[in-house]
Short mmCIF file of C-alpha atoms and ligand atoms in Angstrom, two decimals:
data_model
loop_
_atom_site.label_atom_id
_atom_site.label_comp_id
_atom_site.label_asym_id
_atom_site.label_seq_id
_atom_site.Cartn_x
_atom_site.Cartn_y
_atom_site.Cartn_z
CA MET A 14 19.84 -18.56 117.50
CA VAL A 15 19.08 -14.89 118.03
CA ARG A 16 15.37 -14.21 118.41
CA THR A 17 14.21 -10.67 119.09
CA ARG A 18 10.71 -9.30 119.31
CA PHE A 19 8.88 -6.07 118.81
CA ALA A 20 5.86 -6.06 121.11
CA PRO A 21 3.68 -3.00 120.55
CA SER A 22 0.34 -2.43 122.23
CA PRO A 23 -2.18 -1.58 119.52
CA THR A 24 -3.56 1.45 121.32
CA GLY A 25 -2.52 4.20 118.94
CA ALA A 26 -0.21 5.21 116.15
CA LEU A 27 3.43 4.09 116.08
CA HIS A 28 5.66 7.02 116.91
CA LEU A 29 9.36 7.53 116.47
CA GLY A 30 10.25 5.94 119.81
CA ASN A 31 8.40 2.67 119.00
CA ALA A 32 9.78 2.70 115.49
CA ARG A 33 13.30 2.97 116.85
CA THR A 34 12.66 -0.02 119.15
CA ALA A 35 11.33 -2.00 116.18
CA LEU A 36 14.32 -0.97 114.05
CA PHE A 37 16.93 -1.97 116.65
CA ASN A 38 15.29 -5.37 117.22
CA TRP A 39 15.12 -5.94 113.49
CA LEU A 40 18.73 -4.84 112.92
CA PHE A 41 20.06 -7.01 115.72
CA ALA A 42 18.20 -10.07 114.43
CA ARG A 43 19.36 -9.42 110.86
CA HIS A 44 22.93 -8.88 111.96
CA HIS A 45 22.96 -12.30 113.61
CA LYS A 46 20.89 -13.99 110.89
CA GLY A 47 18.22 -14.60 113.52
CA ASN A 48 14.51 -13.94 113.61
CA CYS A 49 12.53 -10.88 114.57
CA ILE A 50 9.07 -11.56 115.91
CA LEU A 51 6.09 -9.26 115.98
CA ARG A 52 3.91 -9.75 119.04
CA ILE A 53 0.75 -7.76 119.53
CA GLU A 54 0.22 -6.93 123.22
CA ASP A 55 -3.50 -6.37 123.24
CA THR A 56 -4.50 -7.55 126.70
CA ASP A 57 -5.71 -4.07 127.53
CA THR A 58 -9.00 -4.68 125.77
CA LYS A 59 -10.35 -1.21 126.55
CA SER A 60 -7.74 0.68 124.58
CA SER A 61 -6.59 -1.89 121.99
CA THR A 62 -8.18 -1.64 118.57
CA SER A 63 -7.91 -3.64 115.37
CA GLU A 64 -7.43 -0.37 113.45
CA ALA A 65 -4.34 0.41 115.52
CA GLU A 66 -3.06 -3.12 114.90
CA ALA A 67 -3.58 -2.74 111.15
CA GLY A 68 -1.81 0.63 111.35
CA ILE A 69 1.20 -1.01 113.04
CA TYR A 70 1.53 -3.55 110.21
CA GLU A 71 1.24 -0.85 107.64
CA ASP A 72 3.75 1.48 109.30
CA LEU A 73 6.34 -1.24 109.86
CA LYS A 74 6.09 -2.44 106.28
CA TRP A 75 6.33 1.11 105.01
CA LEU A 76 9.50 1.55 107.04
CA GLY A 77 10.87 -1.59 105.41
CA LEU A 78 10.81 -3.74 108.55
CA GLY A 79 9.30 -7.15 107.95
CA TRP A 80 8.90 -9.83 110.64
CA ASP A 81 9.66 -13.51 110.50
CA GLU A 82 6.82 -14.56 112.77
CA GLY A 83 3.72 -12.61 113.74
CA PRO A 84 -0.07 -12.67 114.05
CA ASP A 85 -0.56 -12.35 110.31
CA THR A 86 2.31 -14.54 109.13
CA GLY A 87 2.06 -17.21 111.82
CA GLY A 88 5.05 -19.25 112.99
CA PRO A 89 5.99 -22.13 115.26
CA PHE A 90 5.54 -20.21 118.55
CA GLY A 91 2.09 -18.72 117.92
CA PRO A 92 -0.40 -17.39 118.48
CA TYR A 93 1.34 -14.01 118.42
CA ARG A 94 -1.54 -11.90 119.69
CA GLN A 95 -1.74 -11.87 123.47
CA SER A 96 -5.54 -11.86 123.50
CA GLU A 97 -5.29 -15.33 121.93
CA ARG A 98 -2.89 -16.61 124.57
CA LEU A 99 -5.01 -16.04 127.68
CA SER A 100 -5.32 -19.74 128.51
CA LEU A 101 -1.52 -20.06 128.51
CA TYR A 102 -1.19 -17.28 131.08
CA ARG A 103 -3.90 -18.88 133.23
CA GLU A 104 -2.14 -22.24 133.15
CA GLU A 105 1.15 -20.70 134.16
CA ALA A 106 -0.50 -18.70 136.94
CA GLU A 107 -2.15 -21.86 138.26
CA ARG A 108 1.19 -23.60 138.20
CA LEU A 109 2.77 -20.81 140.25
CA ILE A 110 -0.11 -21.02 142.76
CA ASP A 111 0.32 -24.79 143.01
CA GLU A 112 4.02 -24.35 143.61
CA GLY A 113 3.36 -21.77 146.32
CA LYS A 114 4.95 -18.96 144.30
CA ALA A 115 1.74 -17.02 143.79
CA TYR A 116 -1.55 -16.70 145.63
CA ARG A 117 -5.07 -15.48 145.23
CA CYS A 118 -5.80 -12.15 146.78
CA TYR A 119 -9.32 -11.15 147.74
CA CYS A 120 -8.64 -7.63 148.95
CA THR A 121 -11.26 -5.21 147.77
CA VAL A 122 -10.52 -2.08 145.79
CA GLU A 123 -11.62 -0.08 148.85
CA ARG A 124 -9.14 -1.84 151.12
CA LEU A 125 -6.32 -1.31 148.63
CA GLU A 126 -7.20 2.36 148.30
CA ALA A 127 -7.25 2.81 152.06
CA LEU A 128 -3.89 1.05 152.28
CA ARG A 129 -2.43 3.33 149.63
CA ALA A 130 -3.75 6.44 151.40
CA GLU A 131 -2.32 5.25 154.71
CA GLN A 132 1.08 4.60 153.16
CA ALA A 133 1.03 7.95 151.37
CA ALA A 134 0.20 9.72 154.65
CA LYS A 135 3.27 8.14 156.22
CA GLY A 136 5.37 9.14 153.21
CA LEU A 137 5.84 5.49 152.25
CA PRO A 138 5.81 4.16 148.69
CA SER A 139 2.62 2.28 147.95
CA ARG A 140 3.00 -1.48 147.96
CA TYR A 141 0.75 -4.38 148.80
CA ASP A 142 1.06 -5.41 152.45
CA GLY A 143 0.72 -9.15 151.81
CA LYS A 144 -2.56 -9.59 153.69
CA CYS A 145 -3.72 -12.57 151.59
CA ARG A 146 -0.27 -14.15 151.35
CA GLY A 147 -0.88 -16.44 154.25
CA LEU A 148 -4.56 -17.30 153.72
CA ALA A 149 -4.91 -20.89 154.69
CA PRO A 150 -6.41 -23.11 151.98
CA GLY A 151 -10.13 -23.35 152.42
CA LYS A 152 -10.24 -20.00 154.21
CA GLU A 153 -10.78 -18.05 151.00
CA PRO A 154 -14.00 -16.00 150.90
CA LYS A 155 -16.41 -18.04 148.76
CA GLY A 156 -17.43 -16.51 145.46
CA ALA A 157 -15.54 -13.27 146.07
CA PRO A 158 -13.58 -11.89 143.10
CA SER A 159 -9.85 -12.42 143.32
CA VAL A 160 -6.63 -11.51 141.55
CA VAL A 161 -3.46 -13.58 141.48
CA ARG A 162 -0.43 -12.02 143.13
CA PHE A 163 3.17 -13.07 142.74
CA LYS A 164 4.97 -13.83 146.00
CA VAL A 165 7.98 -11.60 145.60
CA PRO A 166 11.01 -13.33 147.17
CA VAL A 167 13.32 -11.15 149.23
CA LYS A 168 16.59 -10.73 147.36
CA ASP A 169 18.79 -8.47 145.31
CA VAL A 170 17.78 -8.83 141.69
CA MET A 171 20.76 -8.52 139.38
CA LEU A 172 20.30 -7.30 135.85
CA MET A 173 23.20 -7.45 133.42
CA ASP A 174 21.94 -4.93 130.92
CA ALA A 175 23.82 -4.78 127.63
CA VAL A 176 23.56 -0.98 127.61
CA HIS A 177 23.69 -0.02 131.29
CA GLY A 178 25.93 -2.74 132.61
CA LEU A 179 25.25 -4.45 135.92
CA LEU A 180 22.27 -3.08 137.83
CA SER A 181 20.93 -4.34 141.10
CA PHE A 182 17.45 -3.88 142.58
CA ASP A 183 16.26 -4.65 146.07
CA SER A 184 13.10 -6.72 145.74
CA ARG A 185 11.87 -5.38 149.10
CA SER A 186 10.81 -2.23 147.31
CA ILE A 187 8.43 -4.28 145.18
CA GLY A 188 5.23 -5.43 146.81
CA ASP A 189 3.57 -8.71 145.80
CA PHE A 190 2.28 -7.60 142.45
CA VAL A 191 -0.75 -8.72 140.46
CA ILE A 192 -0.07 -11.17 137.65
CA MET A 193 -3.69 -12.00 136.79
CA GLY A 194 -6.54 -9.54 137.10
CA SER A 195 -9.95 -10.43 138.56
CA ASP A 196 -11.22 -10.57 134.98
CA GLY A 197 -8.78 -13.41 134.25
CA ILE A 198 -6.58 -11.21 132.06
CA ALA A 199 -2.84 -11.41 132.60
CA ALA A 200 -1.00 -8.28 133.69
CA TYR A 201 1.64 -6.92 131.31
CA ASN A 202 4.68 -8.14 133.24
CA PHE A 203 3.37 -11.67 133.48
CA ALA A 204 2.16 -11.95 129.89
CA ALA A 205 5.46 -10.52 128.62
CA VAL A 206 7.46 -13.09 130.59
CA VAL A 207 5.29 -16.07 129.65
CA ASP A 208 5.59 -14.98 126.02
CA ASP A 209 9.27 -14.09 125.98
CA SER A 210 10.01 -17.51 127.40
CA GLY A 211 7.36 -19.34 125.34
CA MET A 212 8.60 -17.69 122.15
CA SER A 213 12.26 -18.41 123.00
CA ILE A 214 13.21 -14.75 122.82
CA SER A 215 16.97 -14.44 123.28
CA HIS A 216 17.31 -10.64 123.35
CA VAL A 217 14.96 -7.87 124.40
CA ILE A 218 15.74 -4.37 123.20
CA ARG A 219 13.30 -1.77 124.51
CA GLY A 220 13.03 1.73 125.92
CA ASP A 221 14.43 2.79 129.29
CA ASP A 222 10.87 3.38 130.44
CA HIS A 223 10.62 -0.39 130.93
CA LEU A 224 13.67 -0.57 133.18
CA SER A 225 11.44 -0.50 136.25
CA ASN A 226 9.53 -3.57 134.98
CA THR A 227 12.62 -5.66 134.41
CA PRO A 228 13.31 -6.74 138.04
CA ARG A 229 9.72 -8.02 138.25
CA GLN A 230 10.16 -9.84 134.98
CA LEU A 231 13.47 -11.38 136.08
CA LEU A 232 11.82 -12.66 139.26
CA LEU A 233 9.02 -14.19 137.21
CA PHE A 234 11.48 -15.93 134.87
CA GLU A 235 13.18 -17.40 137.89
CA ALA A 236 9.89 -18.54 139.41
CA LEU A 237 8.85 -20.19 136.15
CA GLY A 238 12.23 -21.88 135.94
CA ARG A 239 13.06 -20.40 132.55
CA PRO A 240 16.12 -18.49 131.39
CA ALA A 241 15.67 -14.74 130.98
CA PRO A 242 16.67 -13.05 127.72
CA ILE A 243 19.51 -10.56 127.49
CA TYR A 244 18.10 -7.09 128.02
CA SER A 245 19.16 -3.84 126.41
CA HIS A 246 17.36 -0.74 127.59
CA VAL A 247 17.85 2.11 125.19
CA PRO A 248 17.59 5.72 126.30
CA LEU A 249 14.35 7.55 125.80
CA VAL A 250 13.97 9.77 122.77
CA LEU A 251 13.94 13.40 123.88
CA GLY A 252 12.54 16.54 122.34
CA PRO A 253 14.62 19.69 121.79
CA ASP A 254 13.88 20.74 125.40
CA ARG A 255 15.40 17.45 126.65
CA THR A 256 12.07 16.14 127.96
CA PRO A 257 10.73 12.84 126.57
CA LEU A 258 9.44 13.33 123.04
CA SER A 259 5.66 13.53 123.15
CA LYS A 260 2.66 15.02 121.38
CA ARG A 261 3.55 18.36 122.96
CA HIS A 262 6.55 18.50 120.62
CA GLY A 263 4.47 17.84 117.50
CA ASP A 264 3.10 14.88 115.61
CA PHE A 265 5.91 12.38 115.45
CA SER A 266 3.81 9.40 114.50
CA LEU A 267 5.06 7.51 111.46
CA ARG A 268 1.70 8.17 109.85
CA GLY A 269 1.97 11.90 110.45
CA LEU A 270 5.51 12.05 109.13
CA ARG A 271 4.56 10.04 106.07
CA GLU A 272 1.68 12.44 105.42
CA GLU A 273 4.10 15.33 105.70
CA GLY A 274 6.14 13.79 102.92
CA TYR A 275 9.03 12.11 104.72
CA LEU A 276 10.49 9.01 103.10
CA PRO A 277 10.91 5.78 105.09
CA GLU A 278 14.65 5.54 104.44
CA ALA A 279 15.15 9.05 105.84
CA ILE A 280 13.20 8.18 108.98
CA ALA A 281 15.17 4.96 109.38
CA ASN A 282 18.43 6.92 109.17
CA ALA A 283 17.23 9.54 111.65
CA ILE A 284 15.91 7.08 114.24
CA ALA A 285 18.92 4.79 113.88
CA ARG A 286 20.98 7.65 115.33
CA LEU A 287 18.79 7.91 118.42
CA GLY A 288 21.01 6.09 120.85
CA TRP A 289 23.18 4.28 118.31
CA ASN A 290 26.23 5.50 116.50
CA PRO A 291 26.62 3.74 113.18
CA GLY A 292 28.91 6.45 111.77
CA GLU A 293 28.17 9.21 109.30
CA GLY A 294 26.40 9.02 105.99
CA PHE A 295 23.15 7.74 104.59
CA LEU A 296 22.81 4.00 105.18
CA THR A 297 20.46 1.39 103.78
CA LEU A 298 18.75 -0.97 106.25
CA GLU A 299 21.07 -3.76 105.13
CA GLU A 300 24.14 -1.58 105.74
CA MET A 301 22.80 -0.70 109.19
CA ALA A 302 22.22 -4.39 109.93
CA GLY A 303 25.82 -5.12 108.97
CA ARG A 304 27.08 -2.55 111.48
CA PHE A 305 24.64 -3.05 114.33
CA SER A 306 25.95 -4.05 117.73
CA LEU A 307 24.64 -3.65 121.26
CA GLU A 308 28.04 -2.34 122.39
CA ARG A 309 27.53 0.80 120.33
CA LEU A 310 24.24 1.70 121.98
CA SER A 311 24.43 4.76 124.18
CA LYS A 312 23.32 5.12 127.79
CA SER A 313 22.24 8.72 127.66
CA GLY A 314 19.01 10.19 126.30
CA SER A 315 19.08 11.05 122.65
CA GLU A 316 17.57 14.15 121.26
CA PHE A 317 15.44 13.93 118.17
CA ASP A 318 16.48 16.60 115.72
CA ILE A 319 13.95 17.46 113.03
CA GLY A 320 16.66 19.33 111.11
CA ARG A 321 18.61 16.12 110.81
CA LEU A 322 15.53 14.23 109.59
CA LYS A 323 14.93 16.96 107.00
CA SER A 324 18.46 16.71 105.77
CA TYR A 325 18.25 12.90 105.47
CA ASN A 326 14.97 13.34 103.65
CA LYS A 327 16.53 15.77 101.23
CA ASP A 328 19.32 13.28 100.57
CA ALA A 329 16.80 10.49 100.10
CA MET A 330 14.76 12.58 97.66
CA ASN A 331 17.83 13.58 95.69
CA GLU A 332 18.82 9.93 95.35
CA LYS A 333 15.59 9.28 93.50
CA GLY A 334 14.93 9.89 89.84
CA GLY A 335 12.09 12.14 88.70
CA ARG A 336 9.85 9.24 87.74
CA GLU A 337 10.08 7.56 91.09
CA LEU A 338 9.42 10.84 92.88
CA ALA A 339 6.51 11.58 90.57
CA SER A 340 4.91 8.25 91.41
CA LEU A 341 5.36 8.92 95.14
CA LEU A 342 3.73 12.32 94.78
CA GLY A 343 0.56 10.80 93.37
CA ILE A 344 -0.37 13.94 91.46
CA GLU A 345 -3.17 13.38 88.97
CA GLY A 346 -4.05 15.23 85.82
CA ALA A 347 -0.56 15.61 84.35
CA GLY A 348 1.55 13.27 82.24
CA ILE A 349 4.28 11.27 83.93
CA ASP A 350 6.99 12.85 81.73
CA LYS A 351 6.01 16.34 82.74
CA LEU A 352 5.79 15.39 86.42
CA ALA A 353 9.10 13.56 86.33
CA GLY A 354 10.83 16.51 84.64
CA LEU A 355 9.48 18.96 87.21
CA ALA A 356 10.31 16.69 90.13
CA ASP A 357 13.86 16.33 88.87
CA ALA A 358 14.27 20.07 88.37
CA LEU A 359 12.81 21.02 91.76
CA LYS A 360 13.85 18.24 94.14
CA LYS A 361 16.99 19.99 95.33
CA ASN A 362 14.84 22.86 96.62
CA ALA A 363 12.57 20.68 98.76
CA SER A 364 13.07 18.78 102.00
CA THR A 365 9.80 16.84 101.92
CA LEU A 366 7.47 15.46 99.28
CA ASN A 367 4.88 18.02 100.36
CA GLU A 368 7.31 20.85 99.79
CA LEU A 369 8.13 19.41 96.38
CA ARG A 370 4.42 19.18 95.58
CA SER A 371 3.95 22.87 96.46
CA LEU A 372 6.97 23.87 94.43
CA MET A 373 5.56 21.99 91.44
CA ARG A 374 2.03 23.37 91.73
CA PRO A 375 2.53 26.63 89.77
CA PHE A 376 3.89 24.66 86.82
CA LEU A 377 0.95 22.32 86.70
CA SER A 378 -1.95 24.69 87.01
CA GLU A 379 -2.90 28.26 86.23
CA PRO A 380 -1.89 30.76 88.89
CA ALA A 381 -4.71 31.45 91.33
CA PRO A 382 -3.57 34.41 93.42
CA GLY A 383 -5.49 35.26 96.59
CA GLU A 384 -7.21 38.60 97.21
CA ALA A 385 -4.14 40.46 98.44
CA ALA A 386 -1.93 39.14 95.66
CA LEU A 387 -4.56 40.04 93.08
CA SER A 388 -4.70 43.66 94.14
CA GLU A 389 -0.91 43.78 94.24
CA ILE A 390 -0.74 42.49 90.66
CA ARG A 391 -3.29 45.08 89.57
CA GLU A 392 -1.35 48.05 90.90
CA GLU A 393 -0.08 50.37 88.18
CA ARG A 394 3.50 49.91 89.29
CA SER A 395 3.22 46.10 89.06
CA LEU A 396 1.50 46.11 85.69
CA LYS A 397 4.34 48.21 84.31
CA VAL A 398 6.85 45.56 85.41
CA ILE A 399 4.68 42.72 84.14
CA ARG A 400 4.39 44.41 80.75
CA ALA A 401 8.14 44.99 80.56
CA PHE A 402 8.80 41.31 81.39
CA SER A 403 6.47 40.20 78.65
CA GLU A 404 8.11 42.55 76.12
CA GLU A 405 11.67 41.64 77.02
CA LEU A 406 10.84 37.91 76.88
CA ASP A 407 9.25 38.41 73.51
CA LYS A 408 12.30 40.28 72.20
CA ALA A 409 14.80 37.71 73.44
CA ALA A 410 16.01 35.38 70.73
CA GLY A 411 17.78 32.05 70.95
CA PRO A 412 18.51 30.19 74.20
CA GLU A 413 17.06 32.33 76.95
CA ASP A 414 19.31 34.01 79.44
CA TYR A 415 16.66 34.79 82.03
CA GLU A 416 19.06 36.59 84.37
CA ALA A 417 19.86 39.01 81.53
CA ILE A 418 16.16 39.49 80.79
CA ILE A 419 15.53 40.41 84.45
CA GLU A 420 18.38 42.94 84.20
CA ARG A 421 16.81 44.48 81.11
CA VAL A 422 13.41 44.79 82.82
CA LYS A 423 15.18 46.47 85.72
CA ALA A 424 16.78 48.99 83.37
CA ALA A 425 13.55 49.59 81.47
CA THR A 426 11.34 50.14 84.53
CA GLY A 427 13.77 51.55 87.05
CA GLU A 428 12.37 49.05 89.61
CA LYS A 429 14.50 46.81 91.75
CA GLY A 430 14.29 44.27 94.59
CA LYS A 431 10.83 43.16 95.51
CA HIS A 432 9.14 45.76 93.32
CA LEU A 433 10.85 44.15 90.37
CA LEU A 434 10.60 40.47 91.24
CA MET A 435 7.35 40.11 93.19
CA PRO A 436 4.92 41.34 90.53
CA ALA A 437 6.45 38.92 88.03
CA ARG A 438 6.41 36.05 90.50
CA LEU A 439 2.78 36.70 91.46
CA ALA A 440 1.71 37.07 87.85
CA LEU A 441 3.51 33.90 86.80
CA THR A 442 2.79 31.63 89.75
CA GLY A 443 0.12 33.26 91.90
CA GLU A 444 2.33 32.64 94.92
CA ARG A 445 4.71 34.69 96.99
CA GLU A 446 7.20 31.94 97.54
CA GLY A 447 8.91 29.35 95.42
CA ILE A 448 12.13 28.83 93.53
CA GLU A 449 13.95 31.93 92.28
CA LEU A 450 12.55 33.81 89.32
CA PRO A 451 15.00 32.73 86.59
CA GLY A 452 14.15 29.12 87.52
CA VAL A 453 10.42 29.88 87.29
CA LEU A 454 10.90 31.37 83.82
CA ARG A 455 13.06 28.46 82.70
CA LEU A 456 10.52 25.85 83.81
CA LEU A 457 7.54 27.68 82.30
CA GLY A 458 9.37 28.38 79.05
CA LYS A 459 9.21 31.64 77.15
CA ARG A 460 5.82 31.06 75.45
CA GLU A 461 3.96 30.01 78.59
CA ALA A 462 5.57 32.80 80.62
CA ILE A 463 4.44 35.41 78.10
CA ARG A 464 0.93 33.92 78.01
CA ARG A 465 0.65 34.10 81.81
CA LEU A 466 1.96 37.67 81.96
CA GLU A 467 -0.29 38.87 79.14
CA LYS A 468 -3.35 37.56 80.93
CA TRP A 469 -3.01 40.35 83.52
CA LEU A 470 -2.54 43.04 80.91
CA ARG A 471 -5.81 42.59 79.07
N1 LIG B 501 3.71 -3.60 124.97
C1 LIG B 501 4.83 -2.97 125.58
C2 LIG B 501 4.94 -1.55 125.06
O1 LIG B 501 4.39 -1.26 124.01
C3 LIG B 501 6.07 -3.74 125.24
C4 LIG B 501 7.10 -3.67 126.28
C5 LIG B 501 8.23 -4.64 126.07
O2 LIG B 501 8.93 -4.49 125.07
O3 LIG B 501 8.37 -5.54 126.87
O4 LIG B 501 5.54 -0.71 125.68
#
């Protein structure tokens, strides 16, 4: 039975990199008719918040990724929030101590800092020197705070990674690391291992940034006498400058992208291509699940391309009917038929819901030009064009050929280019940008267009 997990720390918003990890775990589980588990890794009590946890649920659901077991849904391997599993970690740590595979360390922060400084001065990597490893029982300082350290065995740790192939790590480069803090809280590597084994996780798909944790985790699995899952480390998501995607590149949180008017299916298609090659074309989550395989994951860093997301979003918007788009836009104060008609007419010109909303605005409310636009409209030269537009529209009979009307205004006024089009656009919409003028006239209709033009002539 395939069991994957997505294990976010609720310390902030989900960004594209986390979302991709969640998606791959979900797709792999779906492909194999297994289960995908949501585990909340909130042992870092200082930076974990319940708001961030609620945000994770909301973002995942919005993206269309449900979970089979999790803190809110429960399941046979719960609890699924690490802060509720602390006693389990303590028990396992005690067991390792009893078996001589871990020990209490009483070294003070000052000693550890001095050790680090000494090692740094010699150009050595910082690692614990094992001072407390051999403390004879009964020789422990009474009442002094202690951490629990794992006794790292000397060996080559082999990792058969599904993406990177066989990797080997020399455990001598890892000092005896802390598995339980002095506050009794398990360290990430230990909690992750106790949980991956306790929750019977069969496959772990996560970012390359965790590759350095994996040898420690493999050693812990071995010490606990439990089988390790199959690991797949996917390449980090990079920005256009080929450095890891971060806030410096913009707001790539799911929340931010949603607020900008990106649709979940477009994001799913864009992130699916970050390190996986499912082939061309817009795919549903079910189609992706059908195609997903670890063999098609790539080893090299994958660049996030906003242009590609925009183009998927455009496709996703064009797939939708006007009514559905209108309900997503959440515009109030206009009838659904009107909104749906406008959304249908304008969707091909927009790449995001926000762009569509701006394109629709002039057709839903009176133009409200800013200072500069107002004075431009009021120039003699503009008013002449506006008047000519109104007259030619009025004269035109039958189904309107707006291109021909623009030609006639051009002939009548002798204006062309922006002197011809901009005054009309500003007078009709109050804005400098938008769809081309014949489209504006068509959507307003002859009567409304004349009314708007005349307003400036009084
Ligand atoms: N809580 C870890 C993170 O958010 C999970 C790492 C893992 O998948 O093991 O990076």
